[in-house]
PDB file of C-alpha atoms and ligand atoms in Angstrom:
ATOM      1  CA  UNK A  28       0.000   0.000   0.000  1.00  0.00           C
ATOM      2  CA  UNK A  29       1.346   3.473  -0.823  1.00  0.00           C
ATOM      3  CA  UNK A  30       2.107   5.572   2.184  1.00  0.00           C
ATOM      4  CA  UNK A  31      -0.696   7.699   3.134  1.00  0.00           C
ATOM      5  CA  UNK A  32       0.081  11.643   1.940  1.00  0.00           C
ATOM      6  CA  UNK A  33      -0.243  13.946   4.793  1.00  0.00           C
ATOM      7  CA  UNK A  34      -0.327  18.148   4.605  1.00  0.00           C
ATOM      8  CA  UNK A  35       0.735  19.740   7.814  1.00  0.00           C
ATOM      9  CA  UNK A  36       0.555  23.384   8.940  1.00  0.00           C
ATOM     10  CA  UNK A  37       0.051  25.864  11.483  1.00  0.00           C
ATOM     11  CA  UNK A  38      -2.481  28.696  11.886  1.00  0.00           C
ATOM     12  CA  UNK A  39      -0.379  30.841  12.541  1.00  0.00           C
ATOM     13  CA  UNK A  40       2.793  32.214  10.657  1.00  0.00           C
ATOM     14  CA  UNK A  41       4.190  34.320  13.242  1.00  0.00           C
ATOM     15  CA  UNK A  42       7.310  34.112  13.501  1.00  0.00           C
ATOM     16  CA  UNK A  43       8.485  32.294  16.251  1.00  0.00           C
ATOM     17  CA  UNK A  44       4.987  30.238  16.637  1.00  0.00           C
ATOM     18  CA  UNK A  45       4.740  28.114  19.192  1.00  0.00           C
ATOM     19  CA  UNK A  46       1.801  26.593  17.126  1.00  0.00           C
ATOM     20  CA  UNK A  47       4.571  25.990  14.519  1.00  0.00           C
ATOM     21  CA  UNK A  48       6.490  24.252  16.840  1.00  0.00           C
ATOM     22  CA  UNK A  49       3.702  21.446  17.012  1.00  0.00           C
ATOM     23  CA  UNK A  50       2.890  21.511  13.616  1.00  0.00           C
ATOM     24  CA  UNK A  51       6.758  20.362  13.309  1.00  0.00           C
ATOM     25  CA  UNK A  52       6.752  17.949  16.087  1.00  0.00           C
ATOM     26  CA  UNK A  53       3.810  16.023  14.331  1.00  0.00           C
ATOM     27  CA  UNK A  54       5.584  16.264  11.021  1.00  0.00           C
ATOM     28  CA  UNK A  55       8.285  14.178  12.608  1.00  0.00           C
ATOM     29  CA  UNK A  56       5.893  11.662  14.303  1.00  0.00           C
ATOM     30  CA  UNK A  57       3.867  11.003  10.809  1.00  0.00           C
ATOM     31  CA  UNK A  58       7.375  10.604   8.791  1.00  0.00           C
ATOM     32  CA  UNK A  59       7.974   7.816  11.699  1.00  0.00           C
ATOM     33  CA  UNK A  60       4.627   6.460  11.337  1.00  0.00           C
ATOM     34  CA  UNK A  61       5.335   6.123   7.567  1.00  0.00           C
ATOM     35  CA  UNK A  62       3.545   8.952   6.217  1.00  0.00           C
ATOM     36  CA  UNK A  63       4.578  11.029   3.272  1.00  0.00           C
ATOM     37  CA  UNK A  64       4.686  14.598   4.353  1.00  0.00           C
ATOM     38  CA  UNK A  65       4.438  18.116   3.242  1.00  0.00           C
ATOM     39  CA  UNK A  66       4.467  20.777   6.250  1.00  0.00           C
ATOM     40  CA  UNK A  67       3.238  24.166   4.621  1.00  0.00           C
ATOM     41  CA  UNK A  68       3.339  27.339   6.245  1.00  0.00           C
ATOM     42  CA  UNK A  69       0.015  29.480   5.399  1.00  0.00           C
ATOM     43  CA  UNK A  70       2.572  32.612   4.177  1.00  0.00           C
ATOM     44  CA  UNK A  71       3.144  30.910   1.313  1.00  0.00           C
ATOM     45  CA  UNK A  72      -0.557  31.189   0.164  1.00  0.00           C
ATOM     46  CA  UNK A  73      -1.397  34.817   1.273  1.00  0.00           C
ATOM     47  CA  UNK A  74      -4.931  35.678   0.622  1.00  0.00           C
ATOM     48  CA  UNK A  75      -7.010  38.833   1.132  1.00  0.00           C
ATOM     49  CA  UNK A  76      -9.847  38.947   3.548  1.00  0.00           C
ATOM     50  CA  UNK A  77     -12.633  36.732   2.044  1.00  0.00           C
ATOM     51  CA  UNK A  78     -15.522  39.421   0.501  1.00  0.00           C
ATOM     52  CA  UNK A  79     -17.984  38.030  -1.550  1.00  0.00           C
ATOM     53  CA  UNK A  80     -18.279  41.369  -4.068  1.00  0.00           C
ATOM     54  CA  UNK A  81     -13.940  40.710  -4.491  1.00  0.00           C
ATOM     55  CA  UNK A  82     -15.023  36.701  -5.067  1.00  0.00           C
ATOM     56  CA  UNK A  83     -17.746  38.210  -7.707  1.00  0.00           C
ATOM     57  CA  UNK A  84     -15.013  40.978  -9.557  1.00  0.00           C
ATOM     58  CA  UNK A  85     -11.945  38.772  -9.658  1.00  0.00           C
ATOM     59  CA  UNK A  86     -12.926  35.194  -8.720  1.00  0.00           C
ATOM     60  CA  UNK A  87     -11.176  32.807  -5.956  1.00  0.00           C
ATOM     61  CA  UNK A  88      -7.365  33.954  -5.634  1.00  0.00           C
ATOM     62  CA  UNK A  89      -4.666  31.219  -6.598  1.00  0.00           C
ATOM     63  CA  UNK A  90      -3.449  30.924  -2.780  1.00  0.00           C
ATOM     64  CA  UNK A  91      -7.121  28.943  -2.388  1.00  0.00           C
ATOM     65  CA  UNK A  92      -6.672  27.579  -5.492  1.00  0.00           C
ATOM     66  CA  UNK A  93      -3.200  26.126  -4.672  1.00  0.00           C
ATOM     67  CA  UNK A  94      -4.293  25.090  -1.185  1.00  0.00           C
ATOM     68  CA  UNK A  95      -7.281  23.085  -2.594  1.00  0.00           C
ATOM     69  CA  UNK A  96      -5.280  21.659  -5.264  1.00  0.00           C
ATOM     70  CA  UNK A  97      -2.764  20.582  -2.183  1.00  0.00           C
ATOM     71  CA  UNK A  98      -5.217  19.273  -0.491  1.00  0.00           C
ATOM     72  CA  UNK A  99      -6.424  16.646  -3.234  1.00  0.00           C
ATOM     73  CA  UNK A 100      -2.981  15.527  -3.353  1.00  0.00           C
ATOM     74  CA  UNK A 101      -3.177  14.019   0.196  1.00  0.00           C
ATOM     75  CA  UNK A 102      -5.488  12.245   2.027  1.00  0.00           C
ATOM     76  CA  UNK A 103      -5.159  13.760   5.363  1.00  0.00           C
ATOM     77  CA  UNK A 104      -4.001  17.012   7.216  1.00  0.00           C
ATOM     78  CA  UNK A 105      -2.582  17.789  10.788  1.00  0.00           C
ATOM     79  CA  UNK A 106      -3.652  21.395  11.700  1.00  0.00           C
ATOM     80  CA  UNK A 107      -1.675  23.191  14.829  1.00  0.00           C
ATOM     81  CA  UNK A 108      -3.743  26.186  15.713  1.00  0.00           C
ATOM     82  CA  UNK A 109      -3.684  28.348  18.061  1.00  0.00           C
ATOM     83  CA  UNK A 110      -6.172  30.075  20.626  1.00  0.00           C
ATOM     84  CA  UNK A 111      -7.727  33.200  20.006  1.00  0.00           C
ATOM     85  CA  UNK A 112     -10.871  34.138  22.278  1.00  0.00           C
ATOM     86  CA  UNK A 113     -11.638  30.449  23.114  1.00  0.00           C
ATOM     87  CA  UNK A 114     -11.905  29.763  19.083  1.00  0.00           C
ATOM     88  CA  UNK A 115      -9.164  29.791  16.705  1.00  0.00           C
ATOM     89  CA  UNK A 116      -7.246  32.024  14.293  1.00  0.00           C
ATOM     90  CA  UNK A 117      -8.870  34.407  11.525  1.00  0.00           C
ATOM     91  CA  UNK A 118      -5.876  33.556   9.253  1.00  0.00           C
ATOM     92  CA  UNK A 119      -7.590  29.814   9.108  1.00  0.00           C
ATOM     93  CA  UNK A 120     -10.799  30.663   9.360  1.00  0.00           C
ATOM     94  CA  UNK A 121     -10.231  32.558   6.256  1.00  0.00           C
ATOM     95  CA  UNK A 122      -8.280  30.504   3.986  1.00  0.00           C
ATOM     96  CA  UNK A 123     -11.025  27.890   4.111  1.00  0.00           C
ATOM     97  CA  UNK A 124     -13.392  30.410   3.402  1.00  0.00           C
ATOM     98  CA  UNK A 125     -11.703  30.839   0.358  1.00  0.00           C
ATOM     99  CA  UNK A 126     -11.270  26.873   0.163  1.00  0.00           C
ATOM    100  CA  UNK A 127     -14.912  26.559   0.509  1.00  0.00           C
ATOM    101  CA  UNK A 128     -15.549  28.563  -2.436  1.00  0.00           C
ATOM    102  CA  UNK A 129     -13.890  26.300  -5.149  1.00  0.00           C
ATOM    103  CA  UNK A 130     -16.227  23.783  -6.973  1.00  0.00           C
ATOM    104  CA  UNK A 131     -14.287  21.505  -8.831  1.00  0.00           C
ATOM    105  CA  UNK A 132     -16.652  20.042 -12.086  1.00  0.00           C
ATOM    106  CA  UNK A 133     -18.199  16.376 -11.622  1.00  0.00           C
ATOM    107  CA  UNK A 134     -17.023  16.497  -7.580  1.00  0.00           C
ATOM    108  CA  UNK A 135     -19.147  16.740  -5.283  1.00  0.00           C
ATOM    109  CA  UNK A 136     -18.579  20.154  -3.273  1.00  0.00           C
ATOM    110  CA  UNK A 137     -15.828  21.249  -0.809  1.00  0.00           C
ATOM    111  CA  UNK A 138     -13.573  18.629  -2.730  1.00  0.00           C
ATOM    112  CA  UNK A 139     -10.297  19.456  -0.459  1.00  0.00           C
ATOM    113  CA  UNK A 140     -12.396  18.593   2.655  1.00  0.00           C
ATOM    114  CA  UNK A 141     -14.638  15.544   1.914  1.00  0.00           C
ATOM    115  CA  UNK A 142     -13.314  12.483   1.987  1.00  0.00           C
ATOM    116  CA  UNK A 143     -10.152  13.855   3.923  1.00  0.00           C
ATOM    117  CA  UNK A 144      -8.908  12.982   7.830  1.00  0.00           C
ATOM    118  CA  UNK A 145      -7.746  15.702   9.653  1.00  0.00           C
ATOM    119  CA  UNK A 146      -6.055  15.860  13.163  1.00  0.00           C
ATOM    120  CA  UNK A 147      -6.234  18.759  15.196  1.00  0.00           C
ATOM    121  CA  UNK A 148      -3.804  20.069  18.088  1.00  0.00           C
ATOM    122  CA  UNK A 149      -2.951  23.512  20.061  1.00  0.00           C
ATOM    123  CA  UNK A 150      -0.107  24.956  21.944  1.00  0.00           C
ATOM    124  CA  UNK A 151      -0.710  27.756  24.449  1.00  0.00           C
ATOM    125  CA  UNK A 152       0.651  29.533  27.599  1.00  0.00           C
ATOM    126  CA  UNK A 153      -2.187  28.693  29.326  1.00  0.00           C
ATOM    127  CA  UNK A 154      -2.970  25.276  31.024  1.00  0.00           C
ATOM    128  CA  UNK A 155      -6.240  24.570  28.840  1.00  0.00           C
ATOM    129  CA  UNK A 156      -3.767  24.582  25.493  1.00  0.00           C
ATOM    130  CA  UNK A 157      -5.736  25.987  23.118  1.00  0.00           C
ATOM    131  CA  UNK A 158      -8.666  22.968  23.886  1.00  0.00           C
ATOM    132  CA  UNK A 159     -11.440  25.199  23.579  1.00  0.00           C
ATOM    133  CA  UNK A 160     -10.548  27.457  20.445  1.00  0.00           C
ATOM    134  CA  UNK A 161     -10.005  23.065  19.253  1.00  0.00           C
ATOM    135  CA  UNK A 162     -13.575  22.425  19.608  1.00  0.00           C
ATOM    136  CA  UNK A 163     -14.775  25.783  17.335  1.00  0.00           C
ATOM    137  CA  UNK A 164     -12.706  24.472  14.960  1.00  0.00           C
ATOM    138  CA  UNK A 165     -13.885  20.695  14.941  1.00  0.00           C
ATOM    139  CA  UNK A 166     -17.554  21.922  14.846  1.00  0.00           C
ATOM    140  CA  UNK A 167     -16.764  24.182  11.766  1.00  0.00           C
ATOM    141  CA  UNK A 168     -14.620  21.827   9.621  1.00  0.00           C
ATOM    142  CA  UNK A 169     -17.656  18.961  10.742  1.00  0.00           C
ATOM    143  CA  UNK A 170     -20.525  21.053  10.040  1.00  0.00           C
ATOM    144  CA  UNK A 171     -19.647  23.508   7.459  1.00  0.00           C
ATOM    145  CA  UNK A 172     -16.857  21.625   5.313  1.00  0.00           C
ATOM    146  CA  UNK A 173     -17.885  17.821   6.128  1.00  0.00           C
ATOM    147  CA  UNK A 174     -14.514  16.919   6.863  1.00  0.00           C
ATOM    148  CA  UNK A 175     -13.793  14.088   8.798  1.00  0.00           C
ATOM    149  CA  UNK A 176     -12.083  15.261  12.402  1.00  0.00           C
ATOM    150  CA  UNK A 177     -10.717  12.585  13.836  1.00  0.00           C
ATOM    151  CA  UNK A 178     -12.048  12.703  18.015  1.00  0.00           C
ATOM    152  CA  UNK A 179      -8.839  13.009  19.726  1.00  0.00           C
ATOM    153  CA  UNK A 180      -7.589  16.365  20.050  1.00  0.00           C
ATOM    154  CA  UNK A 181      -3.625  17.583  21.119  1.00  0.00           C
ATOM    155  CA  UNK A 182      -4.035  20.478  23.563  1.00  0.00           C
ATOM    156  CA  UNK A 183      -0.637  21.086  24.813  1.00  0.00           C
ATOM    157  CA  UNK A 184      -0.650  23.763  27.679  1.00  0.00           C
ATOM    158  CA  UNK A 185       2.369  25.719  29.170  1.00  0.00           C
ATOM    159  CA  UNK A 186       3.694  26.385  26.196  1.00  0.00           C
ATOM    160  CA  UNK A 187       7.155  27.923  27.652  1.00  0.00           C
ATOM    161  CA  UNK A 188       8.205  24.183  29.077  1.00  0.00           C
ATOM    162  CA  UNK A 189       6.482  22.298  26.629  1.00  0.00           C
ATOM    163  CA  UNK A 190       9.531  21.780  23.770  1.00  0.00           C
ATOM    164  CA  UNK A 191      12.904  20.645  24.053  1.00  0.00           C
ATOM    165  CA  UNK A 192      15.580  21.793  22.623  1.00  0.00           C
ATOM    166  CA  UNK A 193      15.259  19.027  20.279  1.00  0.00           C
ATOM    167  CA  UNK A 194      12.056  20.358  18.889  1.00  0.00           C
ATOM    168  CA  UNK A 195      10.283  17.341  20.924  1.00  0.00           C
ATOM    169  CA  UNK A 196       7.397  17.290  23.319  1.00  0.00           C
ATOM    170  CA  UNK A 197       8.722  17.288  26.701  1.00  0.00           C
ATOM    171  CA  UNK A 198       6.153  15.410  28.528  1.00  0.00           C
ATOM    172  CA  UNK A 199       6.436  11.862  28.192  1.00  0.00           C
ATOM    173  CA  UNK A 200       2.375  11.390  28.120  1.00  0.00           C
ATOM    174  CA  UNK A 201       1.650  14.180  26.000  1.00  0.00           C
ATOM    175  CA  UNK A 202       4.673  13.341  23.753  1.00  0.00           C
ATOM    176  CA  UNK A 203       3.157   9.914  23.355  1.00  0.00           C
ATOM    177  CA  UNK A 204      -0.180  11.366  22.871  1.00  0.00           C
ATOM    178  CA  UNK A 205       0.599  13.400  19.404  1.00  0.00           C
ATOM    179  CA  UNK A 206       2.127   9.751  18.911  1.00  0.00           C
ATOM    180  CA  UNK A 207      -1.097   8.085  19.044  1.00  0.00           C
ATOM    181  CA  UNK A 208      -3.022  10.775  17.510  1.00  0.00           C
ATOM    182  CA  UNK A 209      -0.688  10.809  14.569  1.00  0.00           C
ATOM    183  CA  UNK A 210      -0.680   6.878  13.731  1.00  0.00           C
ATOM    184  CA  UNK A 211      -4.466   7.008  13.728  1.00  0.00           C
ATOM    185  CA  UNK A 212      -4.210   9.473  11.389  1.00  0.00           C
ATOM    186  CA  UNK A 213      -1.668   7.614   9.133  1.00  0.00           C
ATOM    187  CA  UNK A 214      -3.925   4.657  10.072  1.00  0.00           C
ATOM    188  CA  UNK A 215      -7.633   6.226   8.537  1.00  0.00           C
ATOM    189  CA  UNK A 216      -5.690   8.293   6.102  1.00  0.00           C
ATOM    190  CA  UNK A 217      -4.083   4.810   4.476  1.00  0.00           C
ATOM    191  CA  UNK A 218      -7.966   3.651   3.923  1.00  0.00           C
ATOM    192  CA  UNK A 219      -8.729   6.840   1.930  1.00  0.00           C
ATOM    193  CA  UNK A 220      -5.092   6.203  -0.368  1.00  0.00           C
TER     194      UNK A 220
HETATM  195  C1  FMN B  25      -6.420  37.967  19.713  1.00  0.00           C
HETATM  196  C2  FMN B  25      -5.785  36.953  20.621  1.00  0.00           C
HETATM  197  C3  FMN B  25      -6.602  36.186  21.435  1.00  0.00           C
HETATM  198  C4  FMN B  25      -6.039  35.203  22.262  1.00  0.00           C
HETATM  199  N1  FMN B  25      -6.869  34.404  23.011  1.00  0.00           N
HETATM  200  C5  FMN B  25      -6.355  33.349  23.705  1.00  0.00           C
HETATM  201  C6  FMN B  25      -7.212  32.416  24.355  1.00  0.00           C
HETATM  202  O1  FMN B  25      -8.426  32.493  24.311  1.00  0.00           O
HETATM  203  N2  FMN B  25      -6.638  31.388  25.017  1.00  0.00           N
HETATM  204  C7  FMN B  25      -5.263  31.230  25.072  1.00  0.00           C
HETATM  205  O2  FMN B  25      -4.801  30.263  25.681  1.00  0.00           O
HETATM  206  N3  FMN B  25      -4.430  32.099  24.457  1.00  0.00           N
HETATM  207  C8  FMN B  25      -4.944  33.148  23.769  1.00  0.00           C
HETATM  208  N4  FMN B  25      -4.110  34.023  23.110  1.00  0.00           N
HETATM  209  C9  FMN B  25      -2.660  33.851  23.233  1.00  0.00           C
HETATM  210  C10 FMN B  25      -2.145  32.921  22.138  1.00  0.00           C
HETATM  211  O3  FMN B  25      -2.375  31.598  22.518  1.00  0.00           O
HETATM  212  C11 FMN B  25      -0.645  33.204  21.964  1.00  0.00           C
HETATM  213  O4  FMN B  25      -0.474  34.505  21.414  1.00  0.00           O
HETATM  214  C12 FMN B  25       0.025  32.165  21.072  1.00  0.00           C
HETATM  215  O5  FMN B  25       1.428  32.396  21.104  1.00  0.00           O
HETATM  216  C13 FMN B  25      -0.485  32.249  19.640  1.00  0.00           C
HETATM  217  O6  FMN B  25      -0.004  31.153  18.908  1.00  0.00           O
HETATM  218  P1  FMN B  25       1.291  31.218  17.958  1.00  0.00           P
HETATM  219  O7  FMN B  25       2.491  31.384  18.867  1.00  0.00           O
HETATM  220  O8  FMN B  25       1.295  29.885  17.296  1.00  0.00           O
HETATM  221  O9  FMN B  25       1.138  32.366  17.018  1.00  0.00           O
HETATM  222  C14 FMN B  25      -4.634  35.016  22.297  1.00  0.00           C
HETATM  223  C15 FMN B  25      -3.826  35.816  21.458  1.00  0.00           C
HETATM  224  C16 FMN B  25      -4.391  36.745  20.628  1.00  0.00           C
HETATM  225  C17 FMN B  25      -3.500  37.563  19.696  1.00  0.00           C
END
């Protein structure tokens, strides 16, 4: 069986992000668990604040385009994103606006979502890491994009003790949780290759 393609990013491209930091640790943990991998960063597909009247003068920018076309190539995704206000970023809620806007002919619609897996984790400074902006996000990808969300969730609090130098999750249990979150992704992603 080909090994199962898997797009990771943050949402976030701050430099520095500590939401970055996960999205790398789980990059390493699916090219251990024998996925094929592709970390993006979200400033590499810039896109302007999603208005309908800009969708209706110039059509869906290429960033969307790009991402959606990314996404088809894979069968699963691994989003870090952070906190804001108990729910999670603009900068993602907004490139899968634009996502969510691209029909592709003879597909049903939101191709880069259906029939994809997608884990979600969180780093924050707080001890709740970034669980509750986690479950806005799971009920929009669920209910608005129909995108498969796989139920376990990495929340990883205390964000200024949580990586070694290493790049790795210092816990042991949480370390082992991104672990087990990430081969169930490989795992349900595989099915879908
Ligand atoms: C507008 C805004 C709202 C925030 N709200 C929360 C919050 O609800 N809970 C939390 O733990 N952190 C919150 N934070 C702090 C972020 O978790 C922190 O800035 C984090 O470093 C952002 O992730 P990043 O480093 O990956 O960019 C907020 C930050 C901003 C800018």
């Amino acid at each position: 069986m080909a090994a199962p393609k898997i797009v990771v990013f943050a949402g976030s491209i701050r430099t520095g992000s500590i939401n970055e930091k996960l999205a790398r640790a789980a990059a390493r943990s699916l090219a251990a668990a024998g996925a094929e991998v592709t970390h993006i960063s979200l400033r590499d597909y810039p896109l302007p604040l999603f208005d309908a009247e800009l969708q209706a003068r110039d059509g869906v920018p290429d960033s969307a385009r790009r991402l959606v076309d990314l996404f088809l190539e894979h069968q699963g995704a691994f989003v870090a994103s952070p906190e804001y206000n108990a729910s999670f970023t603009p900068l993602l809620k907004n490139a899968f606006d634009w996502m969510s806007r691209i029909n592709i002919e003879g597909r049903p619609p939101l191709p880069a979502f259906k029939q994809r897996v997608f884990a979600l984790g969180a780093v924050s400074n707080g001890a709740l890491g970034g669980y509750r902006g986690l479950t806005q996000l799971r009920a929009m990808m669920e209910l608005g994009l129909g995108a498969l969300v796989l139920p376990d969730m990495v929340a990883v609090g205390n964000a200024a003790e949580a990586f070694s130098e290493d790049g790795g999750l210092t816990a042991p249990r949480t370390s082992a949780f991104l672990d087990e979150v990430v081969r169930k992704l490989v795992h349900h992603a595989g099915a879908l290759a």
